[in-house]
PDB file of C-alpha atoms in Angstrom:
ATOM      1  CA  MET A   1      22.454 -21.377 -22.000  1.00  0.00           C
ATOM      2  CA  ASP A   2      25.518 -23.482 -21.484  1.00  0.00           C
ATOM      3  CA  ASN A   3      27.723 -20.415 -21.751  1.00  0.00           C
ATOM      4  CA  PRO A   4      27.992 -18.614 -18.364  1.00  0.00           C
ATOM      5  CA  LYS A   5      28.951 -15.321 -20.027  1.00  0.00           C
ATOM      6  CA  THR A   6      25.703 -15.281 -22.000  1.00  0.00           C
ATOM      7  CA  PHE A   7      23.688 -16.123 -18.893  1.00  0.00           C
ATOM      8  CA  ILE A   8      25.344 -13.342 -16.871  1.00  0.00           C
ATOM      9  CA  LEU A   9      24.892 -10.827 -19.711  1.00  0.00           C
ATOM     10  CA  VAL A  10      21.171 -11.641 -20.054  1.00  0.00           C
ATOM     11  CA  PHE A  11      20.725 -11.550 -16.269  1.00  0.00           C
ATOM     12  CA  VAL A  12      22.406  -8.126 -15.958  1.00  0.00           C
ATOM     13  CA  ALA A  13      20.385  -6.780 -18.904  1.00  0.00           C
ATOM     14  CA  ALA A  14      17.154  -7.945 -17.244  1.00  0.00           C
ATOM     15  CA  ILE A  15      18.101  -6.269 -13.960  1.00  0.00           C
ATOM     16  CA  VAL A  16      18.959  -3.018 -15.758  1.00  0.00           C
ATOM     17  CA  ALA A  17      15.642  -3.136 -17.648  1.00  0.00           C
ATOM     18  CA  LEU A  18      13.712  -3.725 -14.411  1.00  0.00           C
ATOM     19  CA  CYS A  19      15.502  -0.889 -12.593  1.00  0.00           C
ATOM     20  CA  LEU A  20      14.922   1.452 -15.524  1.00  0.00           C
ATOM     21  CA  ALA A  21      11.209   0.580 -15.660  1.00  0.00           C
ATOM     22  CA  LEU A  22      10.792   1.139 -11.918  1.00  0.00           C
ATOM     23  CA  TRP A  23      12.719   4.419 -12.029  1.00  0.00           C
ATOM     24  CA  LEU A  24      10.708   5.780 -14.956  1.00  0.00           C
ATOM     25  CA  THR A  25       7.376   4.957 -13.321  1.00  0.00           C
ATOM     26  CA  SER A  26       8.203   6.170  -9.812  1.00  0.00           C
ATOM     27  CA  SER A  27       6.534   9.351  -8.683  1.00  0.00           C
ATOM     28  CA  ASP A  28       6.481  11.442  -5.541  1.00  0.00           C
ATOM     29  CA  GLU A  29       2.890  12.485  -6.173  1.00  0.00           C
ATOM     30  CA  THR A  30       0.235  11.246  -3.786  1.00  0.00           C
ATOM     31  CA  GLN A  31      -3.518  11.344  -3.845  1.00  0.00           C
ATOM     32  CA  THR A  32      -5.778  11.788  -0.843  1.00  0.00           C
ATOM     33  CA  ILE A  33      -8.599   9.283  -0.497  1.00  0.00           C
ATOM     34  CA  THR A  34     -11.610   9.648   1.816  1.00  0.00           C
ATOM     35  CA  VAL A  35     -13.380   6.390   2.632  1.00  0.00           C
ATOM     36  CA  THR A  36     -16.127   5.088   4.912  1.00  0.00           C
ATOM     37  CA  VAL A  37     -15.151   2.946   7.904  1.00  0.00           C
ATOM     38  CA  ILE A  38     -17.050  -0.348   8.076  1.00  0.00           C
ATOM     39  CA  SER A  39     -15.380  -1.687  11.226  1.00  0.00           C
ATOM     40  CA  ASN A  40     -12.555  -0.958  13.660  1.00  0.00           C
ATOM     41  CA  THR A  41     -10.744  -4.046  14.965  1.00  0.00           C
ATOM     42  CA  LEU A  42      -8.126  -4.252  17.718  1.00  0.00           C
ATOM     43  CA  THR A  43      -6.264  -7.561  17.870  1.00  0.00           C
ATOM     44  CA  GLN A  44      -4.056  -8.875  20.645  1.00  0.00           C
ATOM     45  CA  SER A  45      -1.219 -11.314  20.023  1.00  0.00           C
ATOM     46  CA  LEU A  46       1.977 -12.425  21.718  1.00  0.00           C
ATOM     47  CA  ASP A  47       3.985  -9.693  20.000  1.00  0.00           C
ATOM     48  CA  GLY A  48       1.600  -6.836  20.825  1.00  0.00           C
ATOM     49  CA  GLN A  49      -1.549  -5.178  19.605  1.00  0.00           C
ATOM     50  CA  ARG A  50      -2.619  -4.231  16.104  1.00  0.00           C
ATOM     51  CA  ARG A  51      -5.539  -2.127  14.919  1.00  0.00           C
ATOM     52  CA  TYR A  52      -7.215  -2.563  11.549  1.00  0.00           C
ATOM     53  CA  LEU A  53      -9.870  -0.507   9.815  1.00  0.00           C
ATOM     54  CA  THR A  54     -12.119  -2.211   7.319  1.00  0.00           C
ATOM     55  CA  ILE A  55     -12.919   0.478   4.777  1.00  0.00           C
ATOM     56  CA  GLU A  56     -15.060   0.796   1.685  1.00  0.00           C
ATOM     57  CA  SER A  57     -14.401   3.056  -1.283  1.00  0.00           C
ATOM     58  CA  GLU A  58     -15.795   3.296  -4.783  1.00  0.00           C
ATOM     59  CA  GLU A  59     -12.349   2.900  -6.382  1.00  0.00           C
ATOM     60  CA  SER A  60     -11.046  -0.168  -4.555  1.00  0.00           C
ATOM     61  CA  GLY A  61     -14.066  -1.748  -2.872  1.00  0.00           C
ATOM     62  CA  ILE A  62     -13.671  -3.206   0.630  1.00  0.00           C
ATOM     63  CA  LYS A  63     -10.175  -3.377   2.159  1.00  0.00           C
ATOM     64  CA  ARG A  64      -8.607  -3.964   5.550  1.00  0.00           C
ATOM     65  CA  VAL A  65      -5.881  -1.446   6.407  1.00  0.00           C
ATOM     66  CA  ALA A  66      -3.481  -1.440   9.354  1.00  0.00           C
ATOM     67  CA  VAL A  67      -3.561   1.844  11.300  1.00  0.00           C
ATOM     68  CA  PRO A  68      -1.827   3.106  14.467  1.00  0.00           C
ATOM     69  CA  ILE A  69      -3.121   1.535  17.684  1.00  0.00           C
ATOM     70  CA  SER A  70      -4.103   4.954  19.066  1.00  0.00           C
ATOM     71  CA  THR A  71      -6.577   5.498  16.205  1.00  0.00           C
ATOM     72  CA  HIS A  72     -10.196   5.638  17.387  1.00  0.00           C
ATOM     73  CA  CYS A  73     -12.346   5.709  14.290  1.00  0.00           C
ATOM     74  CA  PRO A  74     -15.961   4.547  14.855  1.00  0.00           C
ATOM     75  CA  LYS A  75     -18.071   2.627  12.376  1.00  0.00           C
ATOM     76  CA  GLY A  76     -19.545   4.955   9.744  1.00  0.00           C
ATOM     77  CA  ALA A  77     -16.857   7.631  10.169  1.00  0.00           C
ATOM     78  CA  LEU A  78     -14.885   9.081   7.275  1.00  0.00           C
ATOM     79  CA  ALA A  79     -11.194   8.199   7.255  1.00  0.00           C
ATOM     80  CA  THR A  80      -8.597   9.955   5.117  1.00  0.00           C
ATOM     81  CA  PHE A  81      -5.656   8.105   3.581  1.00  0.00           C
ATOM     82  CA  SER A  82      -2.847   9.064   1.225  1.00  0.00           C
ATOM     83  CA  GLN A  83      -1.623   6.814  -1.568  1.00  0.00           C
ATOM     84  CA  PRO A  84       1.243   7.257  -4.062  1.00  0.00           C
ATOM     85  CA  THR A  85       0.131   7.493  -7.689  1.00  0.00           C
ATOM     86  CA  ASP A  86       1.590   6.435 -11.041  1.00  0.00           C
ATOM     87  CA  SER A  87       3.103   3.103 -10.121  1.00  0.00           C
ATOM     88  CA  LEU A  88       3.220  -0.338 -11.698  1.00  0.00           C
ATOM     89  CA  PHE A  89       2.116  -1.920  -8.430  1.00  0.00           C
ATOM     90  CA  GLU A  90      -0.749  -1.223  -6.047  1.00  0.00           C
ATOM     91  CA  GLN A  91       0.568   1.104  -3.347  1.00  0.00           C
ATOM     92  CA  PRO A  92      -0.385   0.827   0.324  1.00  0.00           C
ATOM     93  CA  LEU A  93      -2.692   3.326   1.984  1.00  0.00           C
ATOM     94  CA  THR A  94      -1.176   5.575   4.667  1.00  0.00           C
ATOM     95  CA  PHE A  95      -3.570   6.689   7.412  1.00  0.00           C
ATOM     96  CA  LEU A  96      -3.902  10.476   7.824  1.00  0.00           C
ATOM     97  CA  SER A  97      -6.996  11.218   9.917  1.00  0.00           C
ATOM     98  CA  CYS A  98     -10.477  10.184  10.963  1.00  0.00           C
ATOM     99  CA  GLU A  99     -13.524  12.454  11.165  1.00  0.00           C
TER     100      GLU A  99
END
């Protein structure tokens, strides 16, 4: 690829192909997931506090998810999350509620 025009043309074509693939697979649909809470962890650091829930579901196994600090979800409770569907990449879980 000694020719800069060829390099630029291939680069632009790759960007267009990537954008087209992401646009075609994007979706506004979300699914609601109910999982079991294994642990509720509050951490303290120099830049503030963070709260994490360790959850277990049949679909994704055990995960640690960041939730709002005000969330009080005891061990064994059922937590509800939403997650976008139909994507090339694994989408993050968004905390909805705890029962």
